Amino acid sequence: MIVPMKKVSLVVLNKERKTALEQLKKVGVLHLEQVEGKGEQLASYKEASNNAMTAVSILSEIKISKKAAKANRLSNEEIIAKSSEVLALTEQKKKLMEEISSDTAEIERLAAWGGVNPSELEYLKEKNISLKLFEIPEDKYSLIDDTCKTLCVNKIKKVVRFLLLDAKDERPENLPAEAYEVPLPTLSTDKLKERVKADNAEIDSINASLVKLAVYVPQMEELRKTLEGDIEFETIYSGMGQESEGKESDLAWISGFVPVDGLEALKKASKENSWALAYSDPSDEDNVPTKLKNNKFVSLIYPLTDFLGTVPGYHEYDISGWFLFFFTIFFGMIFGDGGYGLLVTVVSLLMILKSAFKREKVAPMLQLCLLLGLATMVWGLVTCTWFGLTPEQLPVWLTKLSVAPLSNAYADVTWLPFWSDDISKGTLTTAQNLQIFCFTLAFLQLSVAHLKGMGRYHKSLKFFGELGSMLQLWGMYYVVLSMVVSSTIFSFGEVIYGIPIGTVSIGLVAFGFVLSFIFSNYEGSVAESVMASVKGIISVLLGVVNVFSDIVSYIRLWAVGLAGAAISNTVNTMAGPLVGHAVMFVALIALLVFGHGLNMILNLLSVIVHGVRLNTLEFSTHLGMSWSGFKYAPFSEREAK
């Protein structure tokens, strides 16, 4: 369930702001509304936190021995200084590397000249001997006019390097255009080489210093976590609303949300600390956090929803129980193989027992994995699917435990529909039975969505809009069976137990459409609801098509499971020739582990993509959920840590 919230406002004396916040943190029940902090103190906390985070990122790349990892305990101020030192050293190292890169490029550019010293050329210029460096293609050198005095330095790779004597500031007009004047370096090439050597030595020294600082990474991480609490506190402290008259009696205030089960604790703290407290029910415009409260079993879904970051809005539904129920089924069907489920179950049990042996709290994720592993084993038992083996390769007792209409052990058998004994009207294969099972899951899950909607609007005419949507779903279910599974067995002229089921299904779709058209937009006026449907007639008509596509979407459970079974069967086929050859035993094990391991990873990705999608898209769309919420996070000492 979504725990009801109260919107509260606290008023305290301005001079007691800090003390009040410290007490409020100890109470730990109030989710504060976002405020904009300000001030030098907050800026310094943020700077120190950013520096520590950057320093940790830099130093984490340095590997140090466990023996060297021990460091003396430093104060927070000293760790802040160490973080700043890391950043300064890193910045200096960056500049040195840029300088080395630039100098190396200059050295390489002038390497063919054998060394260049611009100060010597400047000295010669003072003695009225002006020289400039040029390069020109070898076949163009002979075109230089005799009026240009040149001195050839060398010829390398069809390029002639020469000095132009008595060079003026302007380029001689009769010098070929192909002649390229070589810019002089800022320093001589010898000095550039010396500077590169010195810079490399300094970088080595910086690296040595960073290695020594790497031992403080754990303390820097601790500091950053501490600063997160300080930043949170200072943001709230400096962002509180307050009077600005400068009197001792000035007031300060802050607002937020508290769960109804935590209101008494806040009332008690307000009375003890002489705070003014006002509270009321949140309005529809308030941005209220969501706190979920369920039993331990339903709470098993929380690790998944936390990983996905999906939180229902305060005014939406808590579907945790339904999410867990259907996701467990979807996982078993997509993972598909009872052998894979057995592996997941065994590993989960071992890790749970390890935690119990160490007297540690069992992680909810391990409990969820155990449940999902068992669900996969059950589906493997139902369909007779174990490590991709054929039914003939499995024990007879295992095949007998499977559910015949859904089992691979009876894939060659066809089945009469339960309401028919006339074989001329058609039979169903195992694959078709699995498709029907998938569509039936869609029927059930999406019906739950509309039943919840009808429950929400039971005092409003919008109830009939939800009823219309559900009737469309029920009618469209048979249409899907007819169009996807078998148009012969599920014909629109079919009569089941005296009921013209095809006619009834079309009638349900039509009648449901009318109800939905009239009441789905009801907000107090039937006429306005109809007009809203008329204005959005395209989306209303597409809504009928969407019901069809949403039901068909559940066939992915069968299709993805079938793909996984095909891969595991292929792996076994590849491994078959290696069985019975002792010399190939290692290769056999490697192939089986790699092939089935890869298949399990692909199945896991498929669960995340498809199993989650059916809950957060198809199911949620019929519920009218947008997952627009955010988690309740009270201002507390626990959060600060």
XYZ file of C-alpha atoms in Angstrom:
641
model
C 0.000 0.000 0.000
C 0.970 3.644 -0.449
C 1.202 5.151 3.024
C -0.975 8.282 3.376
C 0.992 11.485 3.883
C 0.358 14.737 5.689
C 1.756 18.028 4.493
C 3.330 19.824 7.441
C 4.852 23.215 8.117
C 7.226 23.904 11.001
C 7.881 27.365 12.406
C 10.814 27.980 14.781
C 12.730 30.946 16.122
C 15.308 32.089 13.598
C 18.080 31.947 16.166
C 17.219 28.289 16.869
C 17.247 27.131 13.231
C 20.357 24.961 13.536
C 19.275 23.342 16.802
C 15.803 22.701 15.398
C 17.205 21.002 12.303
C 19.496 18.826 14.414
C 16.500 17.699 16.482
C 14.424 17.199 13.355
C 17.143 14.963 11.933
C 16.985 12.805 15.060
C 13.217 12.400 14.674
C 13.843 11.276 11.083
C 10.300 11.247 9.701
C 9.963 14.491 7.717
C 10.576 14.495 3.953
C 11.452 18.122 3.312
C 10.373 20.033 0.257
C 13.249 21.061 -1.962
C 14.869 24.356 -1.051
C 17.648 26.395 -2.641
C 20.643 26.703 -0.346
C 23.126 29.543 -0.437
C 26.168 30.916 1.348
C 29.936 30.487 1.504
C 29.739 27.553 3.903
C 27.595 25.557 1.486
C 29.897 26.455 -1.402
C 32.943 25.278 0.549
C 31.246 21.962 1.411
C 30.361 21.396 -2.247
C 33.867 22.267 -3.386
C 35.422 19.913 -0.840
C 33.000 17.142 -1.826
C 33.714 17.578 -5.541
C 37.454 17.635 -4.882
C 37.254 14.450 -2.821
C 35.153 12.703 -5.476
C 37.567 13.736 -8.245
C 40.578 12.724 -6.155
C 39.063 9.290 -5.493
C 38.393 8.870 -9.212
C 42.023 9.710 -10.012
C 43.635 7.654 -7.269
C 41.393 4.613 -7.758
C 43.263 3.888 -10.986
C 46.489 3.441 -9.025
C 47.181 -0.085 -7.802
C 48.928 -0.351 -4.462
C 49.842 -3.358 -2.357
C 47.766 -4.294 0.670
C 50.763 -3.637 2.882
C 51.175 -0.125 1.504
C 47.431 0.533 1.713
C 47.556 1.220 5.455
C 47.558 4.930 6.227
C 47.539 7.050 9.337
C 44.163 8.421 10.332
C 43.920 12.077 9.334
C 41.454 14.764 10.282
C 38.812 15.930 7.816
C 40.755 19.149 7.226
C 43.879 17.169 6.384
C 41.961 14.903 3.999
C 40.500 17.985 2.296
C 44.051 19.284 1.878
C 45.176 15.910 0.494
C 42.311 15.974 -2.029
C 43.308 19.464 -3.162
C 46.914 18.282 -3.438
C 45.841 15.406 -5.700
C 44.003 17.830 -7.966
C 46.944 20.246 -8.056
C 49.404 17.455 -8.872
C 47.087 16.107 -11.567
C 46.716 19.558 -13.117
C 50.489 20.045 -13.070
C 50.939 16.614 -14.641
C 48.461 17.533 -17.370
C 50.370 20.735 -18.177
C 53.683 18.874 -18.264
C 52.253 16.243 -20.612
C 50.925 18.958 -22.912
C 54.341 20.641 -22.863
C 56.086 17.326 -23.611
C 53.701 16.709 -26.503
C 54.343 20.167 -27.926
C 58.123 19.952 -27.478
C 58.271 16.442 -28.936
C 56.367 17.614 -31.998
C 58.871 20.477 -32.446
C 61.834 18.119 -32.072
C 60.377 15.726 -34.640
C 59.572 18.598 -37.001
C 63.181 19.794 -36.967
C 64.863 16.376 -36.672
C 65.874 16.320 -40.344
C 67.750 19.615 -39.855
C 70.051 17.975 -37.323
C 69.302 20.573 -34.684
C 68.273 24.233 -34.734
C 69.233 27.023 -32.361
C 67.273 30.258 -32.948
C 69.635 32.274 -30.689
C 72.581 31.458 -32.956
C 70.637 32.599 -36.010
C 69.770 35.794 -34.161
C 73.454 36.310 -33.336
C 74.393 35.938 -37.004
C 71.673 38.391 -37.940
C 73.260 40.961 -35.644
C 76.481 40.382 -37.639
C 74.579 41.141 -40.885
C 74.347 37.481 -41.800
C 70.659 36.768 -42.243
C 69.649 33.125 -42.666
C 66.251 31.470 -43.127
C 65.322 27.771 -43.265
C 63.440 26.436 -46.286
C 62.226 23.099 -47.623
C 61.369 22.376 -51.262
C 60.660 19.273 -53.387
C 63.866 17.927 -54.920
C 62.702 18.436 -58.529
C 61.926 22.122 -57.836
C 65.244 23.023 -56.218
C 66.937 23.504 -59.564
C 64.342 26.179 -60.469
C 65.634 28.574 -57.814
C 67.026 31.697 -59.505
C 70.753 32.405 -59.200
C 69.907 35.736 -57.613
C 68.815 33.790 -54.529
C 71.830 32.723 -52.520
C 71.158 29.276 -51.032
C 73.116 26.700 -49.108
C 71.898 23.095 -49.356
C 71.794 21.339 -45.992
C 70.579 17.864 -47.035
C 68.320 15.867 -49.312
C 66.086 13.332 -47.564
C 63.071 11.553 -49.084
C 63.015 13.805 -52.149
C 62.912 16.944 -50.020
C 65.752 19.481 -50.138
C 66.491 21.526 -47.045
C 68.434 24.707 -47.658
C 69.409 27.993 -46.059
C 68.514 31.233 -47.787
C 71.426 33.668 -47.396
C 70.989 37.418 -47.078
C 67.338 36.747 -46.367
C 65.180 39.852 -46.017
C 61.985 40.177 -44.020
C 59.951 39.766 -47.193
C 59.997 36.584 -49.214
C 61.979 36.952 -52.486
C 59.656 37.251 -55.490
C 61.713 34.891 -57.636
C 61.683 32.101 -55.031
C 59.459 29.198 -56.266
C 56.079 28.932 -54.617
C 56.876 25.335 -53.598
C 59.582 26.583 -51.234
C 58.261 26.402 -47.687
C 59.796 28.546 -44.952
C 60.396 26.532 -41.809
C 59.293 28.403 -38.650
C 61.938 28.605 -35.939
C 61.290 27.039 -32.549
C 61.091 29.159 -29.399
C 64.053 27.256 -27.948
C 66.881 25.302 -29.488
C 66.190 21.631 -30.150
C 68.830 20.697 -27.587
C 67.059 22.726 -24.912
C 63.707 21.245 -25.966
C 65.167 17.781 -25.452
C 66.457 18.802 -22.034
C 63.040 20.199 -21.109
C 61.292 16.991 -22.225
C 63.701 14.999 -20.065
C 63.100 17.306 -17.088
C 59.331 17.190 -17.564
C 59.357 13.376 -17.670
C 61.380 13.326 -14.468
C 58.879 15.690 -12.833
C 55.985 13.496 -14.000
C 57.684 10.485 -12.428
C 57.954 12.461 -9.205
C 54.249 13.408 -9.400
C 53.281 9.775 -10.028
C 55.296 8.742 -6.979
C 53.486 11.384 -4.914
C 50.092 10.180 -6.184
C 50.978 6.605 -5.208
C 51.695 7.823 -1.676
C 48.373 9.699 -1.636
C 46.419 6.675 -2.927
C 46.423 5.151 0.553
C 43.990 7.865 1.618
C 41.258 6.837 -0.850
C 39.094 5.135 1.840
C 39.325 8.217 4.042
C 38.460 10.455 1.080
C 35.381 8.347 0.373
C 34.367 8.594 4.029
C 34.860 12.346 3.882
C 32.709 12.637 0.770
C 29.876 10.718 2.444
C 30.175 12.933 5.507
C 30.119 16.027 3.326
C 26.934 14.775 1.633
C 25.227 15.012 5.017
C 26.803 18.414 5.667
C 25.670 19.673 2.258
C 22.152 18.403 2.880
C 22.034 20.053 6.291
C 23.547 23.354 5.126
C 21.251 23.462 2.078
C 18.198 23.170 4.296
C 19.605 25.513 6.938
C 20.463 28.272 4.483
C 17.346 27.716 2.371
C 14.751 27.947 5.159
C 12.214 30.706 4.835
C 12.779 33.447 7.395
C 11.853 36.952 8.399
C 14.492 39.549 7.651
C 13.911 42.206 10.283
C 16.943 41.156 12.311
C 15.100 40.769 15.617
C 15.642 38.075 18.240
C 12.021 37.060 17.785
C 12.307 36.587 14.008
C 10.777 33.359 12.738
C 12.007 30.713 10.309
C 9.973 27.983 8.685
C 10.142 24.916 6.527
C 7.625 22.485 5.072
C 7.517 18.901 3.933
C 5.606 15.643 4.163
C 5.341 13.061 6.904
C 3.665 9.608 6.812
C 0.599 9.374 9.029
C 2.364 6.706 11.095
C 5.168 9.184 11.839
C 3.014 12.193 12.637
C 2.812 11.465 16.360
C 6.617 11.421 16.644
C 6.771 14.823 14.942
C 4.022 16.181 17.199
C 5.909 15.019 20.271
C 9.162 16.612 19.072
C 7.328 19.857 18.269
C 5.876 20.000 21.756
C 9.199 19.248 23.445
C 11.080 21.869 21.402
C 8.336 24.508 21.302
C 7.924 24.446 17.537
C 4.765 25.617 15.814
C 3.379 22.725 13.751
C 0.595 22.800 11.163
C -0.473 19.867 9.025
C -3.143 18.998 6.479
C -3.906 16.546 3.704
C -1.830 17.163 0.548
C -3.606 18.795 -2.379
C -3.579 17.432 -5.926
C -1.013 20.083 -6.857
C 1.465 19.055 -4.156
C 4.503 17.035 -5.236
C 4.117 14.303 -2.618
C 6.744 11.575 -2.096
C 5.699 7.931 -2.150
C 6.273 5.559 0.738
C 5.368 1.926 0.100
C 4.491 -0.437 2.922
C 3.882 -4.129 2.251
C 4.438 -7.461 3.918
C 7.821 -9.181 3.684
C 6.793 -11.386 0.781
C 5.476 -8.580 -1.438
C 8.527 -6.490 -0.508
C 10.687 -8.980 -2.422
C 9.911 -6.966 -5.562
C 11.590 -3.834 -4.145
C 15.157 -4.724 -5.266
C 13.889 -4.904 -8.853
C 11.826 -1.700 -8.733
C 14.701 0.114 -6.997
C 17.058 -1.056 -9.746
C 14.615 0.142 -12.407
C 13.926 3.383 -10.560
C 10.172 2.880 -10.913
C 8.129 4.550 -8.185
C 4.345 5.006 -8.408
C 3.032 8.512 -7.954
C 1.381 9.321 -4.638
C -2.046 9.385 -6.298
C -1.388 6.217 -8.350
C -1.629 2.545 -7.399
C 0.763 0.406 -5.433
C 0.924 -2.668 -7.661
C 3.849 -4.281 -5.840
C 1.911 -7.490 -5.129
C 0.585 -7.858 -8.677
C 3.970 -6.859 -10.082
C 5.671 -9.625 -8.063
C 3.013 -12.211 -8.919
C 3.032 -11.705 -12.675
C 6.755 -10.958 -12.929
C 7.477 -14.283 -11.216
C 5.382 -16.074 -13.842
C 6.949 -14.079 -16.687
C 10.459 -14.822 -15.407
C 9.772 -18.546 -15.256
C 8.351 -18.572 -18.786
C 11.102 -16.447 -20.359
C 13.979 -18.149 -18.543
C 12.074 -21.227 -19.512
C 14.449 -24.021 -18.556
C 13.949 -25.904 -15.306
C 17.658 -26.775 -15.257
C 18.578 -23.104 -15.338
C 16.053 -22.514 -12.555
C 17.690 -25.291 -10.535
C 21.081 -23.583 -10.850
C 19.629 -20.222 -9.779
C 17.851 -21.874 -6.851
C 20.941 -23.757 -5.639
C 23.227 -20.711 -5.875
C 20.647 -18.537 -4.085
C 20.210 -21.123 -1.323
C 23.970 -21.436 -0.806
C 24.377 -17.665 -0.511
C 21.400 -17.429 1.858
C 22.878 -20.190 4.029
C 26.240 -18.412 3.971
C 24.603 -15.221 5.260
C 22.708 -17.176 7.897
C 25.905 -18.929 8.982
C 27.607 -15.549 9.406
C 24.502 -14.266 11.189
C 24.127 -11.544 8.599
C 20.846 -10.195 7.286
C 19.821 -12.028 4.110
C 19.742 -9.625 1.183
C 16.236 -9.245 -0.314
C 17.752 -9.761 -3.774
C 18.845 -13.294 -2.784
C 15.330 -14.083 -1.602
C 13.920 -12.736 -4.877
C 16.398 -14.851 -6.861
C 15.344 -17.924 -4.889
C 11.687 -17.261 -5.696
C 12.436 -16.707 -9.393
C 14.601 -19.830 -9.535
C 11.765 -21.912 -8.058
C 9.299 -20.372 -10.534
C 11.591 -21.356 -13.409
C 11.844 -24.899 -12.054
C 8.047 -25.115 -11.892
C 7.730 -23.946 -15.502
C 10.436 -26.395 -16.544
C 8.469 -29.129 -14.789
C 5.240 -28.077 -16.545
C 6.819 -27.971 -20.019
C 9.376 -30.767 -19.524
C 12.314 -28.471 -20.339
C 15.607 -29.283 -18.584
C 18.990 -28.038 -19.865
C 17.716 -28.198 -23.447
C 17.521 -32.011 -23.371
C 14.910 -33.831 -25.418
C 12.134 -35.678 -23.527
C 13.718 -38.990 -24.598
C 16.935 -38.020 -22.787
C 15.095 -37.281 -19.515
C 13.890 -39.742 -16.856
C 10.389 -41.069 -17.498
C 9.140 -39.867 -14.116
C 10.143 -36.306 -15.011
C 8.166 -36.368 -18.240
C 5.134 -37.776 -16.431
C 5.160 -34.825 -14.025
C 4.740 -32.364 -16.897
C 1.349 -30.905 -17.885
C 0.545 -32.767 -21.090
C -1.092 -29.975 -23.184
C 1.877 -27.668 -22.494
C 4.662 -30.256 -22.385
C 7.427 -30.816 -24.920
C 7.062 -34.531 -24.163
C 3.729 -34.461 -26.016
C 4.711 -32.061 -28.789
C 3.551 -34.547 -31.444
C 0.105 -34.905 -29.862
C -2.843 -32.672 -30.755
C -5.609 -31.759 -28.355
C -9.311 -31.112 -28.631
C -10.566 -27.907 -26.999
C -12.103 -28.700 -23.627
C -15.585 -27.745 -24.841
C -15.501 -29.817 -28.053
C -15.506 -33.504 -28.897
C -15.706 -32.991 -32.660
C -12.261 -33.574 -34.170
C -13.458 -32.247 -37.539
C -13.540 -28.744 -36.075
C -9.792 -28.862 -35.478
C -7.284 -29.673 -32.757
C -4.649 -27.704 -30.884
C -0.903 -28.309 -30.848
C 1.328 -27.801 -27.839
C 2.592 -24.520 -29.359
C -0.988 -23.268 -29.774
C -1.796 -24.244 -26.180
C 1.190 -22.198 -25.007
C -0.013 -19.245 -27.067
C -3.458 -19.531 -25.477
C -1.785 -19.611 -22.061
C 0.070 -16.359 -22.867
C -3.101 -14.623 -24.055
C -4.950 -15.854 -20.979
C -2.278 -14.255 -18.802
C -2.890 -11.010 -20.705
C -6.635 -11.408 -20.151
C -6.155 -11.898 -16.408
C -3.546 -9.206 -15.799
C -5.270 -6.510 -17.853
C -8.613 -7.408 -16.267
C -7.030 -6.807 -12.861
C -6.006 -3.347 -14.098
C -9.572 -2.401 -15.036
C -11.056 -3.962 -11.897
C -8.748 -1.728 -9.851
C -9.904 1.239 -11.936
C -13.532 0.334 -11.311
C -12.764 0.149 -7.608
C -11.184 3.606 -7.667
C -14.135 5.191 -9.482
C -16.948 3.245 -7.839
C -18.571 6.511 -6.720
C -18.264 8.152 -10.115
C -19.789 7.565 -13.547
C -16.220 7.059 -14.712
C -16.778 3.569 -13.311
C -18.668 2.747 -16.521
C -15.747 3.988 -18.611
C -13.488 1.446 -16.886
C -16.202 -1.208 -17.267
C -16.337 -0.435 -20.994
C -12.573 -0.830 -21.303
C -12.743 -4.195 -19.544
C -15.587 -5.399 -21.778
C -13.539 -4.443 -24.841
C -10.669 -6.468 -23.395
C -12.873 -9.506 -22.846
C -14.308 -9.367 -26.328
C -10.941 -8.724 -27.953
C -9.487 -11.754 -26.152
C -11.561 -14.069 -28.350
C -10.721 -12.008 -31.446
C -7.009 -12.534 -30.719
C -7.517 -16.282 -30.277
C -9.325 -16.417 -33.602
C -6.815 -14.342 -35.553
C -3.577 -15.622 -33.990
C -4.204 -19.152 -32.685
C -6.829 -20.761 -34.934
C -9.624 -19.217 -36.991
C -11.215 -22.671 -37.282
C -11.484 -23.553 -33.617
C -12.148 -19.995 -32.496
C -14.424 -19.015 -35.365
C -16.870 -16.171 -34.992
C -19.716 -18.607 -35.600
C -18.575 -20.931 -32.800
C -21.156 -21.909 -30.179
C -19.784 -23.060 -26.817
C -22.220 -24.572 -24.333
C -25.073 -22.959 -26.246
C -23.486 -19.500 -26.209
C -22.622 -17.920 -29.594
C -19.247 -16.946 -28.282
C -18.072 -15.180 -31.456
C -21.154 -12.961 -31.597
C -20.894 -12.241 -27.875
C -17.237 -11.202 -28.202
C -18.032 -8.706 -30.983
C -20.949 -7.437 -28.915
C -18.711 -6.962 -25.883
C -16.235 -4.940 -27.944
C -19.008 -2.756 -29.387
C -20.854 -2.225 -26.106
C -17.604 -1.613 -24.249
C -16.583 0.958 -26.847
C -19.877 2.845 -26.354
C -19.466 2.893 -22.555
C -15.855 3.992 -22.834
C -16.759 6.670 -25.415
C -19.413 8.166 -23.133
C -17.838 7.882 -19.684
C -14.043 7.526 -19.971
C -13.492 11.323 -19.790
C -16.213 11.968 -17.207
C -15.356 14.782 -14.797
C -18.813 15.790 -13.599
C -20.617 16.194 -16.905
C -21.630 13.431 -19.333
C -21.972 15.929 -22.192
C -18.433 17.247 -21.660
C -17.143 13.670 -21.475
C -18.763 12.848 -24.836
C -17.408 16.060 -26.387
C -13.907 15.195 -25.129
C -14.213 11.783 -26.818
C -15.449 13.408 -30.031
C -12.465 15.783 -30.045
C -10.095 12.855 -29.544
C -11.970 10.459 -31.817
C -8.768 9.269 -33.505
C -7.148 8.237 -30.217
C -10.441 6.703 -29.049
C -10.629 4.522 -32.159
C -6.958 3.633 -31.871
C -7.658 2.601 -28.285
C -9.615 -0.411 -29.583
C -6.657 -1.405 -31.752
C -4.331 -0.922 -28.776
C -6.356 -3.436 -26.744
C -5.753 -5.996 -29.501
C -2.013 -5.226 -29.704
C -1.622 -5.268 -25.910
C -3.067 -8.789 -25.702
C -0.969 -9.994 -28.636
C 2.105 -8.461 -26.980
C 2.021 -11.232 -24.374
C 2.957 -13.794 -27.028
C 6.524 -12.593 -26.465
C 6.570 -14.841 -23.368
C 6.237 -17.910 -25.587
C 8.433 -16.604 -28.407
C 11.381 -15.566 -26.229
C 11.181 -18.786 -24.226
C 11.162 -20.731 -27.494
C 14.275 -18.880 -28.666
C 16.091 -19.723 -25.437
C 15.120 -23.387 -25.767
C 16.437 -23.412 -29.350
C 19.796 -22.009 -28.237
C 20.199 -24.547 -25.415
C 19.270 -27.360 -27.818
C 21.854 -26.077 -30.319
C 24.540 -26.046 -27.619
C 23.720 -29.660 -26.745
C 23.815 -30.654 -30.410
C 27.272 -29.096 -30.799
C 28.474 -30.858 -27.651
C 27.036 -34.243 -28.674
C 30.027 -35.448 -30.771
C 32.399 -34.709 -27.853
C 30.599 -37.003 -25.411
C 32.397 -40.278 -24.711
C 35.859 -39.021 -25.691
C 38.044 -38.619 -22.611
C 40.542 -36.385 -24.383
C 37.737 -33.977 -25.282
C 36.286 -33.813 -21.772
C 37.696 -30.360 -21.018
C 36.441 -29.014 -24.366
C 33.014 -30.549 -23.671
C 32.719 -28.877 -20.271
C 33.984 -25.547 -21.659
C 31.441 -25.631 -24.498
C 28.529 -26.512 -22.215
C 29.438 -23.894 -19.611
C 29.997 -21.171 -22.205
C 26.943 -22.023 -24.322
C 24.445 -22.427 -21.508
C 26.010 -19.555 -19.547
C 25.610 -17.239 -22.523
C 22.027 -18.423 -22.956
C 21.267 -17.658 -19.308
C 22.673 -14.146 -19.700
C 20.564 -13.596 -22.825
C 17.509 -14.922 -20.987
C 18.181 -12.544 -18.113
C 18.349 -9.608 -20.528
C 15.111 -10.814 -22.109
C 13.442 -10.847 -18.701
C 14.482 -7.241 -18.099
C 13.321 -6.156 -21.546
C 10.120 -8.204 -21.905
C 9.081 -9.394 -18.442
C 9.438 -5.925 -16.939
C 7.835 -4.255 -19.961
C 4.570 -6.178 -19.618
C 4.224 -4.843 -16.066
C 5.472 -1.287 -16.555
C 3.917 -0.653 -19.980
C 0.938 -2.824 -20.969
C -0.357 -3.426 -17.427
C 0.452 0.110 -16.267
C -1.150 1.696 -19.346
C -4.445 -0.047 -18.606
C -4.103 1.091 -15.004
C -3.480 4.669 -16.135
C -0.120 4.720 -14.316
C 2.835 6.813 -15.442
C 5.276 5.884 -12.628
C 5.697 9.587 -11.945
C 6.548 9.267 -8.265
C 9.710 9.605 -6.226
C 10.719 7.802 -3.045
C 10.038 9.098 0.418
C 13.440 10.109 1.809
C 13.158 11.649 5.288
C 15.664 14.112 6.668
C 17.420 11.851 9.144
C 20.755 10.848 10.613
C 20.542 7.537 8.761
C 20.233 9.327 5.417
C 23.094 11.656 6.265
C 25.387 8.695 6.882
